[in-house]
Amino acid sequence: MDELLSQDEINALLSGEDISASPDFSMEDAHVLDEVATIFSNAESSVFGMLAGKDVGVRPKEAVTCTQAEFRDKLDENPFIFSTTFGGFDDIPLAFVLDCRGALTLADLMMGGEGKELPEEPSELYLNAAQEGLSQVVGSAFTSLSGLLGGRRLMPENTASALAENGWKPFADLDDEGMVWANDMDISIEGLDPFSMRVVMPMDSAKSLADAIHSVMNEKAPKPSPQQPPAAAFAPQPSRAPAPSAPQPSFAQPSLFGGQHPAQMVDVHPAEFTPLMPGGASGHGSRIDLIADIPVRVTVELGKTRKNISEVLAMTTGSVIELDKMAGEPVDILVNGKLIAKGEVVVIDENFGVRITEVMNTPKVHSA
């Protein structure tokens, strides 16, 4: 999020267009919201890639501001709408919009399919699966956004989804002329037809999010120390006779007009260097200090298995699910979904705990 101009802004300057901030967003706000869009695109790529087991490309387009009516008119008929709110941040509303084929593809991947044999019409089972897939996308994105918001705990709340009907609006509390911020993303999954997904927020909500991120960035920015004049400039000089010094050699330089004149005396002394600290350490903290206060989700996985939707629907009270681990086998300890250690389950007072028995090999963090 620097202040460099994008290629589009450079082209606009060359063509004589005005690239100053719009009445809705400043240029700084636009840069922050571009970063937010990138976070959502990364979350989509991660979740879809995990479900499909294939390479996934997500390309965000340039964000736009428009009315709800203008946004609706650009979409295909009866798109799939997923809505939620930022739990932990003023319940800001957020919506994802997919065309029907994109929703069916996501639902099929969620149910263990390959995204190729899709039904003609989406059933309630497919719609629920698509909602669950987008819930995972939002959860992953909120984890990343938490870092930009100073570690604020974000949770998706008030989640709902449906196929849009005639006269639908992304946000019921806004009228057709209400302004929204929207970002289109083209999604391509290896071997499948590409589809589009759109992230949309009310204009005032997007502005509040950008302002909050700006505030956190300003708090974390290092404050420049005031320039202090050298103390020697104001210190009284003691009156004393100069100490005798060793005679300095004088070198004569040829004059441009012939003859020679004495050269100026130059103070020459050995260079002094600060001793190197052991292990490459310096006076600054390591790079890990920059992210040390960002919360992460620690999960202990007892085991897992894979079942069909029909088997899940057949579960009742008392049903037993067989996991892929033997009794007494170490449990997995994951941080944000990545395996970092193994351990054994213990009981501390009345709570469960895990005693770490093995730490996975992880890359070492070198100091700056």
XYZ file of C-alpha atoms in Angstrom:
368
model
C 0.000 0.000 0.000
C 2.464 2.589 -1.123
C 1.858 5.886 -2.839
C 3.128 4.774 -6.255
C 0.763 5.336 -9.164
C -0.735 2.320 -10.874
C -0.410 1.839 -14.616
C -4.076 2.849 -15.047
C -3.427 6.080 -13.150
C -0.314 6.768 -15.241
C -2.314 6.202 -18.430
C -5.027 8.531 -17.147
C -2.455 11.266 -16.483
C -0.954 10.877 -19.946
C -4.403 11.179 -21.510
C -5.229 14.290 -19.481
C -7.836 12.646 -17.234
C -8.371 13.624 -13.614
C -7.250 10.855 -11.215
C -7.911 12.784 -8.026
C -9.890 11.079 -5.291
C -13.600 10.624 -5.908
C -16.158 12.118 -3.488
C -16.629 8.603 -2.105
C -13.053 7.450 -1.491
C -9.656 9.046 -1.214
C -6.760 7.451 -3.054
C -5.511 6.047 0.276
C -8.918 4.471 0.918
C -8.873 2.922 -2.555
C -5.436 1.385 -1.923
C -6.592 -0.082 1.407
C -9.743 -1.563 -0.146
C -7.647 -3.038 -2.964
C -5.668 -4.818 -0.239
C -8.949 -6.052 1.279
C -10.018 -7.389 -2.137
C -6.661 -9.177 -2.445
C -7.239 -10.834 0.937
C -10.622 -12.143 -0.232
C -9.141 -13.389 -3.524
C -6.363 -15.218 -1.638
C -8.953 -16.836 0.634
C -10.976 -17.984 -2.392
C -7.878 -19.407 -4.054
C -6.892 -21.273 -0.887
C -10.331 -22.765 -0.142
C -11.177 -23.667 -3.746
C -7.713 -25.147 -4.270
C -8.095 -27.293 -1.153
C -11.530 -28.535 -2.264
C -10.584 -29.205 -5.881
C -7.044 -30.451 -5.305
C -6.045 -28.507 -8.421
C -4.453 -25.221 -9.390
C -6.828 -22.302 -8.886
C -6.394 -18.804 -10.257
C -8.304 -15.825 -8.830
C -7.880 -12.484 -10.576
C -9.471 -9.437 -8.892
C -10.619 -6.706 -11.253
C -10.649 -2.983 -10.538
C -13.123 -2.119 -7.776
C -16.104 0.082 -8.657
C -18.624 2.193 -6.788
C -22.195 2.222 -8.059
C -25.814 2.133 -6.940
C -27.490 -1.109 -5.914
C -29.642 -0.934 -9.038
C -26.586 -0.546 -11.302
C -24.851 -3.454 -9.574
C -27.923 -5.671 -9.949
C -28.384 -4.827 -13.636
C -24.869 -6.079 -14.495
C -25.503 -9.596 -13.139
C -26.899 -12.740 -14.704
C -30.474 -13.728 -13.956
C -31.099 -15.371 -10.565
C -27.548 -15.302 -9.139
C -26.607 -17.007 -5.861
C -26.341 -14.547 -2.952
C -24.336 -15.248 0.218
C -24.617 -12.594 2.935
C -22.965 -12.221 6.325
C -21.820 -9.541 8.755
C -18.486 -8.662 10.391
C -19.036 -10.003 13.902
C -16.678 -8.011 16.136
C -16.611 -4.948 13.885
C -19.918 -3.057 14.048
C -21.745 -5.873 12.192
C -20.707 -4.408 8.828
C -22.718 -6.216 6.111
C -20.924 -8.129 3.365
C -22.248 -10.079 0.376
C -20.828 -12.515 -2.184
C -22.600 -12.931 -5.510
C -21.979 -15.915 -7.827
C -23.649 -16.894 -11.054
C -25.666 -20.099 -10.783
C -22.995 -22.250 -12.440
C -20.309 -20.983 -10.086
C -22.480 -21.834 -7.066
C -23.143 -25.346 -8.430
C -19.421 -25.874 -9.073
C -18.520 -24.826 -5.538
C -21.275 -27.018 -4.060
C -20.160 -30.065 -6.066
C -16.582 -29.618 -4.878
C -17.816 -29.303 -1.285
C -19.636 -32.643 -1.640
C -16.537 -34.435 -2.917
C -17.272 -34.131 -6.642
C -15.008 -32.844 -9.393
C -17.185 -29.886 -10.428
C -18.014 -31.425 -13.815
C -21.318 -33.332 -13.489
C -23.611 -30.541 -12.348
C -27.410 -30.696 -12.028
C -29.679 -28.620 -14.245
C -31.275 -26.839 -11.279
C -29.733 -26.195 -7.841
C -31.395 -28.183 -5.084
C -31.515 -27.165 -1.439
C -28.701 -29.634 -0.763
C -26.455 -27.894 -3.323
C -27.339 -24.442 -2.016
C -26.451 -25.449 1.541
C -23.136 -26.891 0.342
C -22.340 -23.669 -1.546
C -23.135 -21.639 1.573
C -20.775 -23.773 3.640
C -18.010 -23.309 1.058
C -18.380 -19.522 1.132
C -18.460 -19.588 4.942
C -14.987 -21.139 4.802
C -13.838 -18.411 2.404
C -15.129 -15.672 4.726
C -13.579 -17.313 7.796
C -10.185 -17.495 6.102
C -10.417 -13.872 4.903
C -11.491 -12.607 8.342
C -8.427 -14.255 9.891
C -6.187 -12.220 7.559
C -8.217 -9.019 8.010
C -7.791 -9.371 11.768
C -4.101 -8.551 11.305
C -4.888 -5.339 9.410
C -7.295 -4.357 12.199
C -4.748 -4.711 14.975
C -5.681 -8.248 16.013
C -9.404 -7.521 16.386
C -11.370 -10.767 16.632
C -13.635 -11.128 13.569
C -16.286 -13.801 13.132
C -18.871 -14.228 10.340
C -22.359 -13.760 11.795
C -25.940 -13.590 10.483
C -24.991 -15.862 7.591
C -27.652 -16.569 4.951
C -27.847 -17.540 1.286
C -30.468 -17.872 -1.455
C -31.038 -17.608 -5.179
C -31.943 -14.027 -6.050
C -35.507 -13.338 -7.120
C -36.957 -10.484 -9.150
C -36.345 -7.104 -7.541
C -33.700 -8.424 -5.133
C -31.083 -6.115 -3.606
C -27.703 -7.023 -2.092
C -28.637 -5.072 1.054
C -32.279 -4.759 2.063
C -31.597 -1.711 4.263
C -30.432 0.319 1.244
C -32.724 1.552 -1.492
C -31.973 1.085 -5.178
C -29.992 4.339 -5.281
C -27.902 3.400 -2.254
C -24.179 3.347 -3.098
C -22.063 0.183 -2.800
C -18.409 -0.794 -3.244
C -17.956 -3.899 -5.408
C -15.023 -5.952 -6.681
C -15.345 -8.621 -9.384
C -13.060 -11.669 -9.342
C -12.549 -14.125 -12.194
C -12.001 -17.666 -10.871
C -10.434 -20.397 -12.985
C -10.013 -23.986 -11.763
C -7.881 -26.370 -13.784
C -10.107 -28.479 -16.052
C -13.337 -26.563 -15.267
C -15.189 -23.685 -16.875
C -14.267 -20.320 -15.311
C -16.834 -18.315 -13.369
C -17.052 -14.976 -11.568
C -17.587 -13.985 -7.962
C -18.350 -10.506 -6.692
C -17.645 -9.070 -3.239
C -19.861 -6.124 -2.327
C -20.273 -3.834 0.707
C -22.323 -0.679 1.324
C -20.294 2.434 0.624
C -20.331 3.720 4.208
C -19.311 0.273 5.511
C -16.372 0.076 3.107
C -15.301 3.572 4.183
C -15.498 2.572 7.880
C -13.354 -0.497 7.201
C -10.750 1.565 5.334
C -10.669 4.204 8.108
C -10.172 1.528 10.787
C -7.268 -0.031 8.876
C -5.732 3.425 8.352
C -5.986 4.101 12.083
C -4.164 0.863 12.957
C -1.450 1.577 10.382
C -0.896 5.066 11.771
C -0.622 3.742 15.321
C 1.990 1.178 14.298
C 4.005 3.572 12.126
C 7.286 4.594 13.799
C 7.267 8.172 15.051
C 10.181 10.265 13.681
C 12.436 11.532 16.447
C 12.955 15.313 16.521
C 16.261 16.481 15.157
C 18.497 17.644 17.994
C 21.302 20.092 17.201
C 24.740 18.840 18.126
C 25.434 19.534 21.777
C 28.922 20.714 20.945
C 27.498 23.675 19.040
C 26.101 25.176 22.243
C 28.604 23.882 24.774
C 30.917 26.565 26.158
C 34.430 26.110 24.959
C 37.023 26.020 27.760
C 39.747 28.562 27.430
C 42.987 26.726 27.437
C 46.139 26.673 25.469
C 46.144 24.216 22.612
C 48.017 21.021 23.321
C 51.220 20.566 21.393
C 50.772 18.188 18.501
C 53.176 16.241 16.421
C 54.308 18.046 13.309
C 52.233 17.063 10.272
C 53.919 16.582 6.913
C 53.130 19.243 4.377
C 52.806 18.260 0.728
C 53.233 20.798 -1.972
C 50.815 20.766 -4.925
C 51.555 22.337 -8.268
C 49.779 25.616 -8.883
C 47.764 26.271 -12.027
C 49.808 29.421 -12.522
C 53.141 27.756 -12.026
C 55.030 27.241 -8.857
C 53.690 25.373 -5.851
C 51.516 26.092 -2.840
C 51.109 24.158 0.427
C 48.321 21.568 0.511
C 45.552 21.701 3.135
C 46.085 19.524 6.180
C 43.834 16.409 6.301
C 42.953 14.565 9.513
C 43.771 10.890 8.910
C 43.025 8.206 11.524
C 42.166 4.482 11.571
C 38.516 3.567 10.890
C 36.495 2.331 13.881
C 33.686 -0.219 13.454
C 30.995 -1.374 15.859
C 31.710 -4.972 16.965
C 29.473 -7.579 15.367
C 27.004 -9.273 17.697
C 27.097 -13.087 17.929
C 24.762 -14.955 15.606
C 24.138 -11.985 13.327
C 21.964 -10.200 15.924
C 21.610 -6.451 15.814
C 20.004 -3.742 17.846
C 16.701 -4.341 16.093
C 14.184 -7.088 16.805
C 13.713 -9.945 14.385
C 11.137 -9.783 11.602
C 8.835 -12.002 13.654
C 8.345 -9.035 16.027
C 6.332 -7.292 13.302
C 3.600 -9.931 13.454
C 4.013 -11.234 16.993
C 0.751 -9.640 18.186
C -1.437 -11.129 15.442
C -3.743 -13.844 16.871
C -3.812 -17.278 15.248
C -6.243 -20.155 15.616
C -4.803 -23.233 17.364
C -6.740 -26.453 16.675
C -6.229 -29.920 18.094
C -7.400 -32.600 15.653
C -8.280 -35.932 17.232
C -8.874 -37.493 13.822
C -10.868 -37.147 10.629
C -12.797 -39.175 8.099
C -14.712 -38.693 4.877
C -18.417 -39.408 4.368
C -21.044 -38.890 1.714
C -23.856 -36.392 2.196
C -26.342 -39.272 2.502
C -24.323 -40.753 5.381
C -24.222 -37.394 7.137
C -27.974 -36.926 6.761
C -28.536 -40.407 8.211
C -26.760 -39.527 11.477
C -28.868 -39.506 14.616
C -28.272 -39.187 18.336
C -26.003 -42.057 19.343
C -24.396 -42.527 15.928
C -20.672 -43.332 16.090
C -18.165 -41.870 13.626
C -15.003 -43.895 13.161
C -11.890 -41.754 12.783
C -8.650 -42.496 10.962
C -6.526 -42.738 14.133
C -5.815 -45.587 16.493
C -6.510 -45.287 20.218
C -3.507 -43.761 22.000
C -2.040 -42.333 18.788
C -0.770 -38.706 19.106
C -3.212 -35.969 18.132
C -2.343 -33.260 15.582
C -1.850 -29.630 16.673
C -2.543 -27.134 13.880
C -2.047 -23.377 13.681
C -4.336 -21.773 11.099
C -4.741 -25.194 9.521
C -1.003 -25.982 9.296
C 0.413 -28.930 11.255
C 3.076 -27.692 13.683
C 3.225 -30.341 16.417
C 1.850 -33.589 17.834
C 0.821 -34.309 21.398
C -1.163 -36.363 23.850
C -4.468 -35.430 25.467
C -4.320 -34.631 29.201
C -6.820 -33.387 31.768
C -6.030 -30.211 33.726
C -8.496 -29.815 36.612
C -11.761 -30.194 34.670
C -10.483 -29.070 31.269
C -8.852 -30.971 28.452
C -5.338 -30.018 27.405
C -2.602 -31.290 25.128
C 0.975 -32.065 26.110
C 3.289 -31.503 23.129
C 5.387 -34.570 22.386
C 6.829 -33.638 19.002
C 7.364 -30.372 17.148
C 7.397 -30.467 13.365
C 10.358 -29.061 11.469
C 9.612 -25.439 10.563
C 11.730 -22.845 8.737
C 13.806 -20.706 11.071
C 13.137 -16.977 11.166
C 16.313 -14.977 10.655
C 16.800 -11.600 12.226
C 16.535 -8.499 10.136
